[in-house]
mmCIF file of N, CA and C in Angstrom:
data_model
loop_
_atom_site.group_PDB
_atom_site.id
_atom_site.type_symbol
_atom_site.label_atom_id
_atom_site.label_comp_id
_atom_site.label_asym_id
_atom_site.label_seq_id
_atom_site.Cartn_x
_atom_site.Cartn_y
_atom_site.Cartn_z
ATOM 1 N N MET A 1 121.429 106.324 83.144
ATOM 2 C CA MET A 1 121.475 106.000 84.565
ATOM 3 C C MET A 1 121.403 104.490 84.718
ATOM 4 N N SER A 2 122.253 103.937 85.512
ATOM 5 C CA SER A 2 122.204 102.500 85.747
ATOM 6 C C SER A 2 121.075 102.194 86.716
ATOM 7 N N ASN A 3 120.544 101.005 86.583
ATOM 8 C CA ASN A 3 119.465 100.614 87.478
ATOM 9 C C ASN A 3 120.048 99.770 88.607
ATOM 10 N N SER A 4 120.887 100.389 89.420
ATOM 11 C CA SER A 4 121.546 99.714 90.537
ATOM 12 C C SER A 4 120.529 99.446 91.639
ATOM 13 N N PRO A 5 120.872 98.566 92.576
ATOM 14 C CA PRO A 5 119.966 98.323 93.701
ATOM 15 C C PRO A 5 119.602 99.609 94.450
ATOM 16 N N ALA A 6 120.573 100.491 94.626
ATOM 17 C CA ALA A 6 120.288 101.753 95.325
ATOM 18 C C ALA A 6 119.287 102.589 94.535
ATOM 19 N N THR A 7 119.449 102.648 93.221
ATOM 20 C CA THR A 7 118.521 103.396 92.370
ATOM 21 C C THR A 7 117.136 102.770 92.437
ATOM 22 N N HIS A 8 117.083 101.455 92.406
ATOM 23 C CA HIS A 8 115.796 100.756 92.515
ATOM 24 C C HIS A 8 115.110 101.090 93.843
ATOM 25 N N ASP A 9 115.891 101.126 94.921
ATOM 26 C CA ASP A 9 115.336 101.455 96.237
ATOM 27 C C ASP A 9 114.782 102.873 96.263
ATOM 28 N N ILE A 10 115.485 103.804 95.632
ATOM 29 C CA ILE A 10 115.006 105.190 95.559
ATOM 30 C C ILE A 10 113.690 105.232 94.805
ATOM 31 N N GLU A 11 113.658 104.582 93.649
ATOM 32 C CA GLU A 11 112.437 104.588 92.833
ATOM 33 C C GLU A 11 111.259 103.985 93.598
ATOM 34 N N GLN A 12 111.490 102.876 94.290
ATOM 35 C CA GLN A 12 110.415 102.234 95.045
ATOM 36 C C GLN A 12 109.922 103.125 96.184
ATOM 37 N N ALA A 13 110.831 103.781 96.881
ATOM 38 C CA ALA A 13 110.437 104.673 97.975
ATOM 39 C C ALA A 13 109.619 105.848 97.438
ATOM 40 N N LEU A 14 110.035 106.411 96.304
ATOM 41 C CA LEU A 14 109.288 107.516 95.698
ATOM 42 C C LEU A 14 107.906 107.055 95.240
ATOM 43 N N LYS A 15 107.849 105.881 94.623
ATOM 44 C CA LYS A 15 106.568 105.335 94.158
ATOM 45 C C LYS A 15 105.620 105.132 95.335
ATOM 46 N N GLN A 16 106.132 104.537 96.408
ATOM 47 C CA GLN A 16 105.295 104.299 97.588
ATOM 48 C C GLN A 16 104.813 105.614 98.189
ATOM 49 N N TYR A 17 105.687 106.612 98.227
ATOM 50 C CA TYR A 17 105.290 107.918 98.768
ATOM 51 C C TYR A 17 104.177 108.531 97.918
ATOM 52 N N VAL A 18 104.365 108.547 96.602
ATOM 53 C CA VAL A 18 103.357 109.142 95.707
ATOM 54 C C VAL A 18 102.027 108.399 95.845
ATOM 55 N N ALA A 19 102.068 107.079 95.852
ATOM 56 C CA ALA A 19 100.833 106.302 95.975
ATOM 57 C C ALA A 19 100.140 106.562 97.307
ATOM 58 N N ARG A 20 100.911 106.571 98.387
ATOM 59 C CA ARG A 20 100.343 106.713 99.732
ATOM 60 C C ARG A 20 99.885 108.135 100.026
ATOM 61 N N GLU A 21 100.757 109.113 99.773
ATOM 62 C CA GLU A 21 100.500 110.481 100.211
ATOM 63 C C GLU A 21 99.770 111.349 99.182
ATOM 64 N N ILE A 22 99.992 111.085 97.912
ATOM 65 C CA ILE A 22 99.407 111.945 96.881
ATOM 66 C C ILE A 22 98.171 111.302 96.262
ATOM 67 N N LEU A 23 98.203 109.985 96.103
ATOM 68 C CA LEU A 23 97.082 109.288 95.463
ATOM 69 C C LEU A 23 96.195 108.563 96.469
ATOM 70 N N ASP A 24 96.294 108.930 97.737
ATOM 71 C CA ASP A 24 95.448 108.351 98.791
ATOM 72 C C ASP A 24 95.454 106.829 98.799
ATOM 73 N N GLY A 25 96.640 106.241 98.599
ATOM 74 C CA GLY A 25 96.779 104.806 98.699
ATOM 75 C C GLY A 25 96.521 104.038 97.410
ATOM 76 N N LYS A 26 96.166 104.723 96.335
ATOM 77 C CA LYS A 26 95.906 104.061 95.056
ATOM 78 C C LYS A 26 97.078 104.335 94.121
ATOM 79 N N ASP A 27 97.717 103.285 93.621
ATOM 80 C CA ASP A 27 98.874 103.554 92.766
ATOM 81 C C ASP A 27 98.503 103.682 91.283
ATOM 82 N N ILE A 28 97.241 103.517 90.923
ATOM 83 C CA ILE A 28 96.722 103.705 89.555
ATOM 84 C C ILE A 28 97.628 103.133 88.464
ATOM 85 N N GLY A 29 98.301 102.031 88.753
ATOM 86 C CA GLY A 29 99.227 101.468 87.780
ATOM 87 C C GLY A 29 100.488 102.297 87.656
ATOM 88 N N LEU A 30 100.810 103.015 88.711
ATOM 89 C CA LEU A 30 101.971 103.900 88.737
ATOM 90 C C LEU A 30 103.247 103.124 88.448
ATOM 91 N N ASP A 31 104.026 103.605 87.470
ATOM 92 C CA ASP A 31 105.327 103.003 87.211
ATOM 93 C C ASP A 31 106.338 104.104 86.933
ATOM 94 N N ALA A 32 107.545 103.718 86.586
ATOM 95 C CA ALA A 32 108.636 104.687 86.427
ATOM 96 C C ALA A 32 108.360 105.718 85.344
ATOM 97 N N ASP A 33 107.499 105.370 84.377
ATOM 98 C CA ASP A 33 107.251 106.271 83.253
ATOM 99 C C ASP A 33 105.874 106.929 83.271
ATOM 100 N N THR A 34 105.100 106.740 84.328
ATOM 101 C CA THR A 34 103.803 107.412 84.422
ATOM 102 C C THR A 34 104.041 108.923 84.403
ATOM 103 N N PRO A 35 103.398 109.637 83.476
ATOM 104 C CA PRO A 35 103.626 111.090 83.374
ATOM 105 C C PRO A 35 102.953 111.856 84.515
ATOM 106 N N LEU A 36 103.707 112.110 85.562
ATOM 107 C CA LEU A 36 103.166 112.709 86.785
ATOM 108 C C LEU A 36 102.605 114.108 86.561
ATOM 109 N N LEU A 37 103.323 114.925 85.832
ATOM 110 C CA LEU A 37 102.860 116.293 85.584
ATOM 111 C C LEU A 37 101.767 116.319 84.528
ATOM 112 N N GLU A 38 101.994 115.616 83.443
ATOM 113 C CA GLU A 38 101.056 115.615 82.323
ATOM 114 C C GLU A 38 99.677 115.112 82.741
ATOM 115 N N TRP A 39 99.644 114.095 83.595
ATOM 116 C CA TRP A 39 98.370 113.536 84.044
ATOM 117 C C TRP A 39 97.815 114.261 85.266
ATOM 118 N N GLY A 40 98.516 115.277 85.738
ATOM 119 C CA GLY A 40 98.036 116.029 86.892
ATOM 120 C C GLY A 40 98.156 115.276 88.207
ATOM 121 N N VAL A 41 99.033 114.274 88.256
ATOM 122 C CA VAL A 41 99.231 113.513 89.493
ATOM 123 C C VAL A 41 99.860 114.408 90.554
ATOM 124 N N ILE A 42 100.823 115.245 90.132
ATOM 125 C CA ILE A 42 101.438 116.181 91.074
ATOM 126 C C ILE A 42 101.298 117.602 90.564
ATOM 127 N N ASN A 43 101.227 118.522 91.515
ATOM 128 C CA ASN A 43 101.176 119.954 91.220
ATOM 129 C C ASN A 43 102.253 120.635 92.073
ATOM 130 N N SER A 44 102.252 121.936 92.096
ATOM 131 C CA SER A 44 103.329 122.634 92.812
ATOM 132 C C SER A 44 103.333 122.321 94.310
ATOM 133 N N LEU A 45 102.163 122.189 94.913
ATOM 134 C CA LEU A 45 102.103 121.841 96.335
ATOM 135 C C LEU A 45 102.667 120.438 96.564
ATOM 136 N N GLU A 46 102.293 119.505 95.703
ATOM 137 C CA GLU A 46 102.793 118.136 95.834
ATOM 138 C C GLU A 46 104.302 118.082 95.598
ATOM 139 N N ILE A 47 104.807 118.896 94.692
ATOM 140 C CA ILE A 47 106.259 118.949 94.470
ATOM 141 C C ILE A 47 106.958 119.413 95.743
ATOM 142 N N ALA A 48 106.401 120.417 96.406
ATOM 143 C CA ALA A 48 106.990 120.895 97.664
ATOM 144 C C ALA A 48 106.997 119.777 98.710
ATOM 145 N N ARG A 49 105.908 119.019 98.791
ATOM 146 C CA ARG A 49 105.840 117.898 99.736
ATOM 147 C C ARG A 49 106.846 116.811 99.359
ATOM 148 N N LEU A 50 106.973 116.542 98.060
ATOM 149 C CA LEU A 50 107.951 115.558 97.585
ATOM 150 C C LEU A 50 109.369 115.978 97.949
ATOM 151 N N LEU A 51 109.665 117.263 97.817
ATOM 152 C CA LEU A 51 111.002 117.762 98.171
ATOM 153 C C LEU A 51 111.287 117.527 99.649
ATOM 154 N N GLY A 52 110.281 117.720 100.493
ATOM 155 C CA GLY A 52 110.437 117.451 101.917
ATOM 156 C C GLY A 52 110.683 115.974 102.174
ATOM 157 N N PHE A 53 109.950 115.112 101.468
ATOM 158 C CA PHE A 53 110.148 113.670 101.606
ATOM 159 C C PHE A 53 111.559 113.274 101.178
ATOM 160 N N VAL A 54 112.021 113.800 100.057
ATOM 161 C CA VAL A 54 113.363 113.490 99.553
ATOM 162 C C VAL A 54 114.420 113.912 100.570
ATOM 163 N N ARG A 55 114.235 115.095 101.155
ATOM 164 C CA ARG A 55 115.188 115.586 102.160
ATOM 165 C C ARG A 55 115.206 114.667 103.382
ATOM 166 N N GLU A 56 114.027 114.287 103.870
ATOM 167 C CA GLU A 56 113.953 113.442 105.064
ATOM 168 C C GLU A 56 114.397 112.008 104.788
ATOM 169 N N GLN A 57 113.948 111.452 103.688
ATOM 170 C CA GLN A 57 114.200 110.036 103.394
ATOM 171 C C GLN A 57 115.629 109.772 102.938
ATOM 172 N N PHE A 58 116.168 110.677 102.098
ATOM 173 C CA PHE A 58 117.462 110.418 101.470
ATOM 174 C C PHE A 58 118.565 111.382 101.898
ATOM 175 N N GLY A 59 118.222 112.383 102.717
ATOM 176 C CA GLY A 59 119.225 113.346 103.162
ATOM 177 C C GLY A 59 119.737 114.226 102.037
ATOM 178 N N VAL A 60 118.875 114.476 101.053
ATOM 179 C CA VAL A 60 119.256 115.236 99.865
ATOM 180 C C VAL A 60 118.406 116.494 99.782
ATOM 181 N N VAL A 61 119.067 117.628 99.623
ATOM 182 C CA VAL A 61 118.355 118.885 99.374
ATOM 183 C C VAL A 61 118.430 119.152 97.878
ATOM 184 N N VAL A 62 117.273 119.216 97.238
ATOM 185 C CA VAL A 62 117.222 119.480 95.800
ATOM 186 C C VAL A 62 117.367 120.982 95.597
ATOM 187 N N PRO A 63 118.411 121.407 94.874
ATOM 188 C CA PRO A 63 118.590 122.843 94.645
ATOM 189 C C PRO A 63 117.442 123.412 93.810
ATOM 190 N N LEU A 64 117.097 124.647 94.070
ATOM 191 C CA LEU A 64 115.980 125.294 93.387
ATOM 192 C C LEU A 64 116.098 125.187 91.869
ATOM 193 N N GLU A 65 117.317 125.317 91.350
ATOM 194 C CA GLU A 65 117.483 125.261 89.894
ATOM 195 C C GLU A 65 117.205 123.863 89.323
ATOM 196 N N SER A 66 117.134 122.852 90.182
ATOM 197 C CA SER A 66 116.810 121.495 89.727
ATOM 198 C C SER A 66 115.321 121.177 89.823
ATOM 199 N N VAL A 67 114.546 122.095 90.389
ATOM 200 C CA VAL A 67 113.101 121.891 90.487
ATOM 201 C C VAL A 67 112.491 122.339 89.159
ATOM 202 N N THR A 68 112.548 121.431 88.194
ATOM 203 C CA THR A 68 112.062 121.709 86.844
ATOM 204 C C THR A 68 111.092 120.615 86.410
ATOM 205 N N ALA A 69 110.289 120.926 85.411
ATOM 206 C CA ALA A 69 109.357 119.935 84.870
ATOM 207 C C ALA A 69 110.100 118.702 84.382
ATOM 208 N N GLU A 70 111.280 118.888 83.838
ATOM 209 C CA GLU A 70 112.067 117.760 83.333
ATOM 210 C C GLU A 70 112.395 116.760 84.454
ATOM 211 N N HIS A 71 112.721 117.254 85.642
ATOM 212 C CA HIS A 71 113.080 116.375 86.758
ATOM 213 C C HIS A 71 111.873 115.767 87.458
ATOM 214 N N PHE A 72 110.693 116.346 87.273
ATOM 215 C CA PHE A 72 109.496 115.866 87.967
ATOM 216 C C PHE A 72 108.466 115.279 87.019
ATOM 217 N N LYS A 73 108.865 115.044 85.768
ATOM 218 C CA LYS A 73 107.898 114.554 84.783
ATOM 219 C C LYS A 73 107.430 113.129 85.070
ATOM 220 N N ASP A 74 108.303 112.313 85.654
ATOM 221 C CA ASP A 74 107.940 110.936 86.005
ATOM 222 C C ASP A 74 108.888 110.437 87.089
ATOM 223 N N LEU A 75 108.588 109.258 87.608
ATOM 224 C CA LEU A 75 109.419 108.711 88.695
ATOM 225 C C LEU A 75 110.834 108.399 88.238
ATOM 226 N N ARG A 76 110.996 108.006 86.978
ATOM 227 C CA ARG A 76 112.343 107.707 86.461
ATOM 228 C C ARG A 76 113.217 108.969 86.517
ATOM 229 N N ALA A 77 112.666 110.102 86.076
ATOM 230 C CA ALA A 77 113.429 111.356 86.081
ATOM 231 C C ALA A 77 113.733 111.803 87.512
ATOM 232 N N LEU A 78 112.747 111.699 88.382
ATOM 233 C CA LEU A 78 112.947 112.109 89.771
ATOM 234 C C LEU A 78 113.954 111.193 90.467
ATOM 235 N N THR A 79 113.875 109.905 90.190
ATOM 236 C CA THR A 79 114.853 108.953 90.738
ATOM 237 C C THR A 79 116.261 109.319 90.288
ATOM 238 N N GLY A 80 116.413 109.642 89.015
ATOM 239 C CA GLY A 80 117.722 110.023 88.482
ATOM 240 C C GLY A 80 118.273 111.258 89.176
ATOM 241 N N LEU A 81 117.391 112.231 89.416
ATOM 242 C CA LEU A 81 117.809 113.452 90.104
ATOM 243 C C LEU A 81 118.294 113.133 91.520
ATOM 244 N N VAL A 82 117.482 112.378 92.260
ATOM 245 C CA VAL A 82 117.844 112.049 93.644
ATOM 246 C C VAL A 82 119.141 111.237 93.684
ATOM 247 N N ALA A 83 119.252 110.246 92.801
ATOM 248 C CA ALA A 83 120.468 109.420 92.763
ATOM 249 C C ALA A 83 121.697 110.251 92.450
ATOM 250 N N SER A 84 121.580 111.201 91.523
ATOM 251 C CA SER A 84 122.725 112.025 91.168
ATOM 252 C C SER A 84 123.114 112.963 92.322
ATOM 253 N N LEU A 85 122.134 113.460 93.045
ATOM 254 C CA LEU A 85 122.423 114.341 94.170
ATOM 255 C C LEU A 85 123.009 113.578 95.362
ATOM 256 N N LYS A 86 122.607 112.323 95.507
ATOM 257 C CA LYS A 86 123.179 111.494 96.582
ATOM 258 C C LYS A 86 124.633 111.185 96.284
ATOM 259 N N GLY A 87 124.948 111.161 94.975
ATOM 260 C CA GLY A 87 126.304 110.992 94.483
ATOM 261 C C GLY A 87 126.991 109.807 95.010
#
């Protein structure tokens, strides 16, 4: 995946959302490779909330078959998913 300005904007918006809404304003050194699932940063409820944010913020509906651990393991993977769906 190229790190285009649009991709960077997606990643930053996702990072800000996770820090603000899931981590109560603390980004805990959150970066593109922070293991969100492995560290328990997000769970199934948070994934559902993230999907709503992605739909509202980017106009993208993530298909059910794309809601996998691979796509939600870190911000880099989630950014790639959103960018590919925005096409």
